[in-house]
JSON list of C-alpha atoms in Angstrom, two decimals:
[
{"chain": "W", "resi": 1, "resn": "MET", "atom": "CA", "xyz": [-22.01, 24.99, 66.00]},
{"chain": "W", "resi": 2, "resn": "SER", "atom": "CA", "xyz": [-22.09, 24.88, 69.76]},
{"chain": "W", "resi": 3, "resn": "ARG", "atom": "CA", "xyz": [-24.41, 21.87, 69.63]},
{"chain": "W", "resi": 4, "resn": "ILE", "atom": "CA", "xyz": [-22.00, 19.65, 67.68]},
{"chain": "W", "resi": 5, "resn": "ASP", "atom": "CA", "xyz": [-21.06, 16.64, 69.77]},
{"chain": "W", "resi": 6, "resn": "ILE", "atom": "CA", "xyz": [-17.30, 16.83, 70.25]},
{"chain": "W", "resi": 7, "resn": "ALA", "atom": "CA", "xyz": [-16.89, 13.05, 70.07]},
{"chain": "W", "resi": 8, "resn": "GLU", "atom": "CA", "xyz": [-18.74, 12.97, 66.73]},
{"chain": "W", "resi": 9, "resn": "SER", "atom": "CA", "xyz": [-17.00, 16.04, 65.28]},
{"chain": "W", "resi": 10, "resn": "ARG", "atom": "CA", "xyz": [-14.49, 13.74, 63.54]},
{"chain": "W", "resi": 11, "resn": "LEU", "atom": "CA", "xyz": [-17.38, 12.30, 61.49]},
{"chain": "W", "resi": 12, "resn": "TRP", "atom": "CA", "xyz": [-18.16, 15.65, 59.91]},
{"chain": "W", "resi": 13, "resn": "PRO", "atom": "CA", "xyz": [-16.92, 16.18, 56.32]},
{"chain": "W", "resi": 14, "resn": "VAL", "atom": "CA", "xyz": [-14.97, 19.30, 57.24]},
{"chain": "W", "resi": 15, "resn": "GLU", "atom": "CA", "xyz": [-11.22, 19.77, 57.16]},
{"chain": "W", "resi": 16, "resn": "GLU", "atom": "CA", "xyz": [-11.32, 23.37, 58.32]},
{"chain": "W", "resi": 17, "resn": "LEU", "atom": "CA", "xyz": [-14.08, 25.89, 59.02]},
{"chain": "W", "resi": 18, "resn": "LEU", "atom": "CA", "xyz": [-12.95, 29.50, 59.20]},
{"chain": "W", "resi": 19, "resn": "LEU", "atom": "CA", "xyz": [-15.30, 31.82, 61.04]},
{"chain": "W", "resi": 20, "resn": "THR", "atom": "CA", "xyz": [-14.91, 35.57, 60.65]},
{"chain": "W", "resi": 21, "resn": "ILE", "atom": "CA", "xyz": [-15.56, 36.20, 64.32]},
{"chain": "W", "resi": 22, "resn": "ARG", "atom": "CA", "xyz": [-13.24, 36.79, 67.24]},
{"chain": "W", "resi": 23, "resn": "GLU", "atom": "CA", "xyz": [-11.88, 33.73, 69.08]},
{"chain": "W", "resi": 24, "resn": "VAL", "atom": "CA", "xyz": [-13.49, 34.95, 72.31]},
{"chain": "W", "resi": 25, "resn": "VAL", "atom": "CA", "xyz": [-16.94, 34.20, 70.80]},
{"chain": "W", "resi": 26, "resn": "ASN", "atom": "CA", "xyz": [-15.98, 30.88, 69.20]},
{"chain": "W", "resi": 27, "resn": "PRO", "atom": "CA", "xyz": [-19.16, 28.77, 69.33]},
{"chain": "W", "resi": 28, "resn": "ALA", "atom": "CA", "xyz": [-17.21, 25.48, 69.34]},
{"chain": "W", "resi": 29, "resn": "PRO", "atom": "CA", "xyz": [-13.77, 26.00, 70.92]},
{"chain": "W", "resi": 30, "resn": "SER", "atom": "CA", "xyz": [-13.34, 22.27, 71.57]},
{"chain": "W", "resi": 31, "resn": "ILE", "atom": "CA", "xyz": [-13.65, 21.30, 67.90]},
{"chain": "W", "resi": 32, "resn": "SER", "atom": "CA", "xyz": [-10.24, 21.42, 66.26]},
{"chain": "W", "resi": 33, "resn": "TRP", "atom": "CA", "xyz": [-11.47, 22.18, 62.74]},
{"chain": "W", "resi": 34, "resn": "VAL", "atom": "CA", "xyz": [-13.32, 25.35, 63.81]},
{"chain": "W", "resi": 35, "resn": "GLN", "atom": "CA", "xyz": [-10.98, 28.34, 63.58]},
{"chain": "W", "resi": 36, "resn": "CYS", "atom": "CA", "xyz": [-11.92, 31.95, 64.34]},
{"chain": "W", "resi": 37, "resn": "VAL", "atom": "CA", "xyz": [-9.97, 34.44, 62.25]},
{"chain": "W", "resi": 38, "resn": "GLY", "atom": "CA", "xyz": [-11.69, 37.69, 63.24]},
{"chain": "W", "resi": 39, "resn": "HIS", "atom": "CA", "xyz": [-12.34, 40.54, 60.85]},
{"chain": "W", "resi": 40, "resn": "LEU", "atom": "CA", "xyz": [-10.67, 40.19, 57.45]},
{"chain": "W", "resi": 41, "resn": "SER", "atom": "CA", "xyz": [-9.65, 43.06, 55.19]},
{"chain": "W", "resi": 42, "resn": "PRO", "atom": "CA", "xyz": [-11.06, 43.10, 51.65]},
{"chain": "W", "resi": 43, "resn": "ALA", "atom": "CA", "xyz": [-7.79, 41.66, 50.31]},
{"chain": "W", "resi": 44, "resn": "GLU", "atom": "CA", "xyz": [-7.84, 38.91, 52.95]},
{"chain": "W", "resi": 45, "resn": "MET", "atom": "CA", "xyz": [-11.47, 38.10, 52.07]},
{"chain": "W", "resi": 46, "resn": "ILE", "atom": "CA", "xyz": [-10.62, 37.81, 48.37]},
{"chain": "W", "resi": 47, "resn": "HIS", "atom": "CA", "xyz": [-7.76, 35.46, 49.25]},
{"chain": "W", "resi": 48, "resn": "ALA", "atom": "CA", "xyz": [-10.05, 33.44, 51.55]},
{"chain": "W", "resi": 49, "resn": "TYR", "atom": "CA", "xyz": [-12.78, 33.10, 48.91]},
{"chain": "W", "resi": 50, "resn": "GLY", "atom": "CA", "xyz": [-10.14, 31.88, 46.46]},
{"chain": "W", "resi": 51, "resn": "SER", "atom": "CA", "xyz": [-8.97, 29.12, 48.78]},
{"chain": "W", "resi": 52, "resn": "VAL", "atom": "CA", "xyz": [-12.19, 27.51, 50.03]},
{"chain": "W", "resi": 53, "resn": "ASP", "atom": "CA", "xyz": [-14.55, 24.85, 48.70]},
{"chain": "W", "resi": 54, "resn": "GLY", "atom": "CA", "xyz": [-17.68, 26.80, 49.64]},
{"chain": "W", "resi": 55, "resn": "ILE", "atom": "CA", "xyz": [-19.25, 29.19, 52.08]},
{"chain": "W", "resi": 56, "resn": "LEU", "atom": "CA", "xyz": [-21.29, 28.22, 55.11]},
{"chain": "W", "resi": 57, "resn": "PHE", "atom": "CA", "xyz": [-23.61, 31.05, 56.10]},
{"chain": "W", "resi": 58, "resn": "LEU", "atom": "CA", "xyz": [-24.92, 30.41, 59.60]},
{"chain": "W", "resi": 59, "resn": "SER", "atom": "CA", "xyz": [-27.01, 33.52, 60.25]},
{"chain": "W", "resi": 60, "resn": "LYS", "atom": "CA", "xyz": [-30.67, 32.99, 61.03]},
{"chain": "W", "resi": 61, "resn": "LYS", "atom": "CA", "xyz": [-31.33, 36.72, 60.69]},
{"chain": "W", "resi": 62, "resn": "GLU", "atom": "CA", "xyz": [-32.26, 38.31, 57.42]},
{"chain": "W", "resi": 63, "resn": "SER", "atom": "CA", "xyz": [-29.50, 40.49, 56.11]},
{"chain": "W", "resi": 64, "resn": "LEU", "atom": "CA", "xyz": [-28.43, 42.00, 52.85]},
{"chain": "W", "resi": 65, "resn": "GLY", "atom": "CA", "xyz": [-26.65, 38.70, 52.29]},
{"chain": "W", "resi": 66, "resn": "PHE", "atom": "CA", "xyz": [-23.37, 40.22, 51.18]},
{"chain": "W", "resi": 67, "resn": "PRO", "atom": "CA", "xyz": [-21.34, 37.07, 51.95]},
{"chain": "W", "resi": 68, "resn": "LEU", "atom": "CA", "xyz": [-23.82, 35.03, 49.90]},
{"chain": "W", "resi": 69, "resn": "VAL", "atom": "CA", "xyz": [-23.58, 37.42, 46.96]},
{"chain": "W", "resi": 70, "resn": "GLU", "atom": "CA", "xyz": [-19.78, 37.58, 47.26]},
{"chain": "W", "resi": 71, "resn": "ALA", "atom": "CA", "xyz": [-19.65, 33.77, 47.18]},
{"chain": "W", "resi": 72, "resn": "MET", "atom": "CA", "xyz": [-21.83, 33.79, 44.05]},
{"chain": "W", "resi": 73, "resn": "PHE", "atom": "CA", "xyz": [-19.44, 36.19, 42.30]},
{"chain": "W", "resi": 74, "resn": "PHE", "atom": "CA", "xyz": [-16.61, 33.78, 43.13]},
{"chain": "W", "resi": 75, "resn": "GLY", "atom": "CA", "xyz": [-18.64, 30.81, 41.86]},
{"chain": "W", "resi": 76, "resn": "LEU", "atom": "CA", "xyz": [-18.60, 29.12, 45.25]},
{"chain": "W", "resi": 77, "resn": "PRO", "atom": "CA", "xyz": [-21.22, 26.74, 46.58]},
{"chain": "W", "resi": 78, "resn": "VAL", "atom": "CA", "xyz": [-23.35, 28.20, 49.37]},
{"chain": "W", "resi": 79, "resn": "ILE", "atom": "CA", "xyz": [-24.74, 26.32, 52.36]},
{"chain": "W", "resi": 80, "resn": "CYS", "atom": "CA", "xyz": [-27.22, 28.45, 54.28]},
{"chain": "W", "resi": 81, "resn": "PRO", "atom": "CA", "xyz": [-30.29, 28.26, 56.52]},
{"chain": "W", "resi": 82, "resn": "ASP", "atom": "CA", "xyz": [-33.52, 27.22, 54.84]},
{"chain": "W", "resi": 83, "resn": "LEU", "atom": "CA", "xyz": [-35.13, 30.61, 55.40]},
{"chain": "W", "resi": 84, "resn": "PRO", "atom": "CA", "xyz": [-36.99, 32.93, 52.99]},
{"chain": "W", "resi": 85, "resn": "TYR", "atom": "CA", "xyz": [-34.19, 35.50, 52.63]},
{"chain": "W", "resi": 86, "resn": "ALA", "atom": "CA", "xyz": [-31.67, 32.78, 51.74]},
{"chain": "W", "resi": 87, "resn": "ARG", "atom": "CA", "xyz": [-34.04, 31.08, 49.28]},
{"chain": "W", "resi": 88, "resn": "THR", "atom": "CA", "xyz": [-34.71, 34.45, 47.63]},
{"chain": "W", "resi": 89, "resn": "LEU", "atom": "CA", "xyz": [-30.99, 35.08, 47.17]},
{"chain": "W", "resi": 90, "resn": "CYS", "atom": "CA", "xyz": [-29.74, 31.58, 46.36]},
{"chain": "W", "resi": 91, "resn": "GLY", "atom": "CA", "xyz": [-32.71, 29.97, 44.63]},
{"chain": "W", "resi": 92, "resn": "ASP", "atom": "CA", "xyz": [-32.25, 26.37, 43.53]},
{"chain": "W", "resi": 93, "resn": "GLN", "atom": "CA", "xyz": [-28.45, 26.60, 43.57]},
{"chain": "W", "resi": 94, "resn": "GLY", "atom": "CA", "xyz": [-28.14, 26.90, 47.36]},
{"chain": "W", "resi": 95, "resn": "ILE", "atom": "CA", "xyz": [-27.72, 23.97, 49.72]},
{"chain": "W", "resi": 96, "resn": "TYR", "atom": "CA", "xyz": [-30.06, 24.44, 52.65]},
{"chain": "W", "resi": 97, "resn": "PHE", "atom": "CA", "xyz": [-30.25, 23.24, 56.24]},
{"chain": "W", "resi": 98, "resn": "ASP", "atom": "CA", "xyz": [-32.69, 23.60, 59.10]},
{"chain": "W", "resi": 99, "resn": "PRO", "atom": "CA", "xyz": [-31.03, 26.27, 61.28]},
{"chain": "W", "resi": 100, "resn": "ASP", "atom": "CA", "xyz": [-32.30, 24.57, 64.43]},
{"chain": "W", "resi": 101, "resn": "SER", "atom": "CA", "xyz": [-30.90, 21.12, 63.58]},
{"chain": "W", "resi": 102, "resn": "VAL", "atom": "CA", "xyz": [-27.25, 20.16, 63.88]},
{"chain": "W", "resi": 103, "resn": "GLU", "atom": "CA", "xyz": [-27.95, 16.95, 61.98]},
{"chain": "W", "resi": 104, "resn": "SER", "atom": "CA", "xyz": [-29.49, 18.94, 59.12]},
{"chain": "W", "resi": 105, "resn": "LEU", "atom": "CA", "xyz": [-26.32, 21.06, 58.96]},
{"chain": "W", "resi": 106, "resn": "ARG", "atom": "CA", "xyz": [-24.16, 17.94, 58.86]},
{"chain": "W", "resi": 107, "resn": "ALA", "atom": "CA", "xyz": [-26.38, 16.50, 56.10]},
{"chain": "W", "resi": 108, "resn": "ALA", "atom": "CA", "xyz": [-25.98, 19.71, 54.06]},
{"chain": "W", "resi": 109, "resn": "LEU", "atom": "CA", "xyz": [-22.20, 19.48, 54.41]},
{"chain": "W", "resi": 110, "resn": "MET", "atom": "CA", "xyz": [-22.33, 15.82, 53.34]},
{"chain": "W", "resi": 111, "resn": "GLU", "atom": "CA", "xyz": [-24.42, 16.85, 50.32]},
{"chain": "W", "resi": 112, "resn": "LEU", "atom": "CA", "xyz": [-21.82, 19.44, 49.35]},
{"chain": "W", "resi": 113, "resn": "LYS", "atom": "CA", "xyz": [-19.03, 16.89, 49.75]},
{"chain": "W", "resi": 114, "resn": "GLY", "atom": "CA", "xyz": [-20.86, 14.54, 47.37]},
{"chain": "W", "resi": 115, "resn": "LEU", "atom": "CA", "xyz": [-21.55, 17.27, 44.84]},
{"chain": "W", "resi": 116, "resn": "LEU", "atom": "CA", "xyz": [-17.93, 18.43, 44.90]},
{"chain": "W", "resi": 117, "resn": "SER", "atom": "CA", "xyz": [-16.70, 14.87, 44.37]},
{"chain": "W", "resi": 118, "resn": "ASP", "atom": "CA", "xyz": [-18.81, 14.89, 41.18]},
{"chain": "W", "resi": 119, "resn": "ASN", "atom": "CA", "xyz": [-17.13, 18.18, 40.13]},
{"chain": "W", "resi": 120, "resn": "TRP", "atom": "CA", "xyz": [-20.39, 20.14, 40.58]},
{"chain": "W", "resi": 121, "resn": "LYS", "atom": "CA", "xyz": [-20.25, 23.90, 40.40]},
{"chain": "W", "resi": 122, "resn": "PRO", "atom": "CA", "xyz": [-23.26, 26.11, 41.12]},
{"chain": "W", "resi": 123, "resn": "ASP", "atom": "CA", "xyz": [-24.66, 28.20, 38.29]},
{"chain": "W", "resi": 124, "resn": "TRP", "atom": "CA", "xyz": [-25.30, 31.60, 39.84]},
{"chain": "W", "resi": 125, "resn": "SER", "atom": "CA", "xyz": [-25.97, 33.37, 36.52]},
{"chain": "W", "resi": 126, "resn": "GLY", "atom": "CA", "xyz": [-29.70, 33.75, 37.23]},
{"chain": "W", "resi": 127, "resn": "GLN", "atom": "CA", "xyz": [-29.14, 35.17, 40.70]},
{"chain": "W", "resi": 128, "resn": "LEU", "atom": "CA", "xyz": [-26.35, 37.50, 39.59]},
{"chain": "W", "resi": 129, "resn": "ARG", "atom": "CA", "xyz": [-28.32, 38.92, 36.67]},
{"chain": "W", "resi": 130, "resn": "GLY", "atom": "CA", "xyz": [-30.24, 41.29, 38.95]},
{"chain": "W", "resi": 131, "resn": "ILE", "atom": "CA", "xyz": [-27.35, 42.26, 41.22]},
{"chain": "W", "resi": 132, "resn": "PRO", "atom": "CA", "xyz": [-25.30, 45.37, 40.43]},
{"chain": "W", "resi": 133, "resn": "LYS", "atom": "CA", "xyz": [-21.64, 44.66, 39.74]},
{"chain": "W", "resi": 134, "resn": "ASP", "atom": "CA", "xyz": [-20.24, 47.53, 41.83]},
{"chain": "W", "resi": 135, "resn": "TRP", "atom": "CA", "xyz": [-21.10, 49.94, 44.65]},
{"chain": "W", "resi": 136, "resn": "ASP", "atom": "CA", "xyz": [-22.14, 52.68, 42.22]},
{"chain": "W", "resi": 137, "resn": "GLY", "atom": "CA", "xyz": [-24.72, 50.29, 40.81]},
{"chain": "W", "resi": 138, "resn": "VAL", "atom": "CA", "xyz": [-25.93, 49.40, 44.31]},
{"chain": "W", "resi": 139, "resn": "ALA", "atom": "CA", "xyz": [-26.24, 53.09, 45.23]},
{"chain": "W", "resi": 140, "resn": "SER", "atom": "CA", "xyz": [-28.13, 53.78, 42.02]},
{"chain": "W", "resi": 141, "resn": "LYS", "atom": "CA", "xyz": [-30.60, 50.94, 42.75]},
{"chain": "W", "resi": 142, "resn": "ILE", "atom": "CA", "xyz": [-31.13, 52.22, 46.30]},
{"chain": "W", "resi": 143, "resn": "LEU", "atom": "CA", "xyz": [-31.77, 55.75, 45.00]},
{"chain": "W", "resi": 144, "resn": "ASP", "atom": "CA", "xyz": [-34.22, 54.39, 42.43]},
{"chain": "W", "resi": 145, "resn": "LEU", "atom": "CA", "xyz": [-36.10, 52.58, 45.20]},
{"chain": "W", "resi": 146, "resn": "ALA", "atom": "CA", "xyz": [-36.11, 55.71, 47.37]},
{"chain": "W", "resi": 147, "resn": "ILE", "atom": "CA", "xyz": [-37.50, 57.83, 44.54]},
{"chain": "W", "resi": 148, "resn": "ASN", "atom": "CA", "xyz": [-39.82, 55.16, 43.13]},
{"chain": "W", "resi": 149, "resn": "PRO", "atom": "CA", "xyz": [-40.67, 52.78, 45.99]},
{"chain": "W", "resi": 150, "resn": "LEU", "atom": "CA", "xyz": [-42.11, 49.40, 45.17]},
{"chain": "W", "resi": 151, "resn": "VAL", "atom": "CA", "xyz": [-45.82, 49.19, 45.86]},
{"chain": "W", "resi": 152, "resn": "VAL", "atom": "CA", "xyz": [-46.96, 45.85, 47.19]},
{"chain": "W", "resi": 153, "resn": "ASP", "atom": "CA", "xyz": [-50.68, 45.12, 47.33]}
]
């Protein structure tokens, strides 16, 4: 975000980008459509997911991908780095960008804009099939893995 040219920021297909980080670490404070909202409560997150066109996941680090999975449960499009963890989670329904290229990020946002104008909605059914629906299910899966670890040759 910090590498977006301020003069060209008006050419991006974004009305508003809400980042769940504190304003003090805003990566693009000069770009008017970037807003930092800080930590959101679960109720605030549910409201936010219900009022957005998609989720932009900017992390280059592998994580458990909870925001990606949450977006899938809400049926939202996901734009994320073209990295193995993201491809594993999102499969062919994700919209990917090179995390080291601002132009690639802009192209991914343009792709989403085009898809949305055609009334496209991602089909996350394949990805969600293997994901537990609640925390008890997650805990059960983790316990299963602890008791019966996967063996990779």
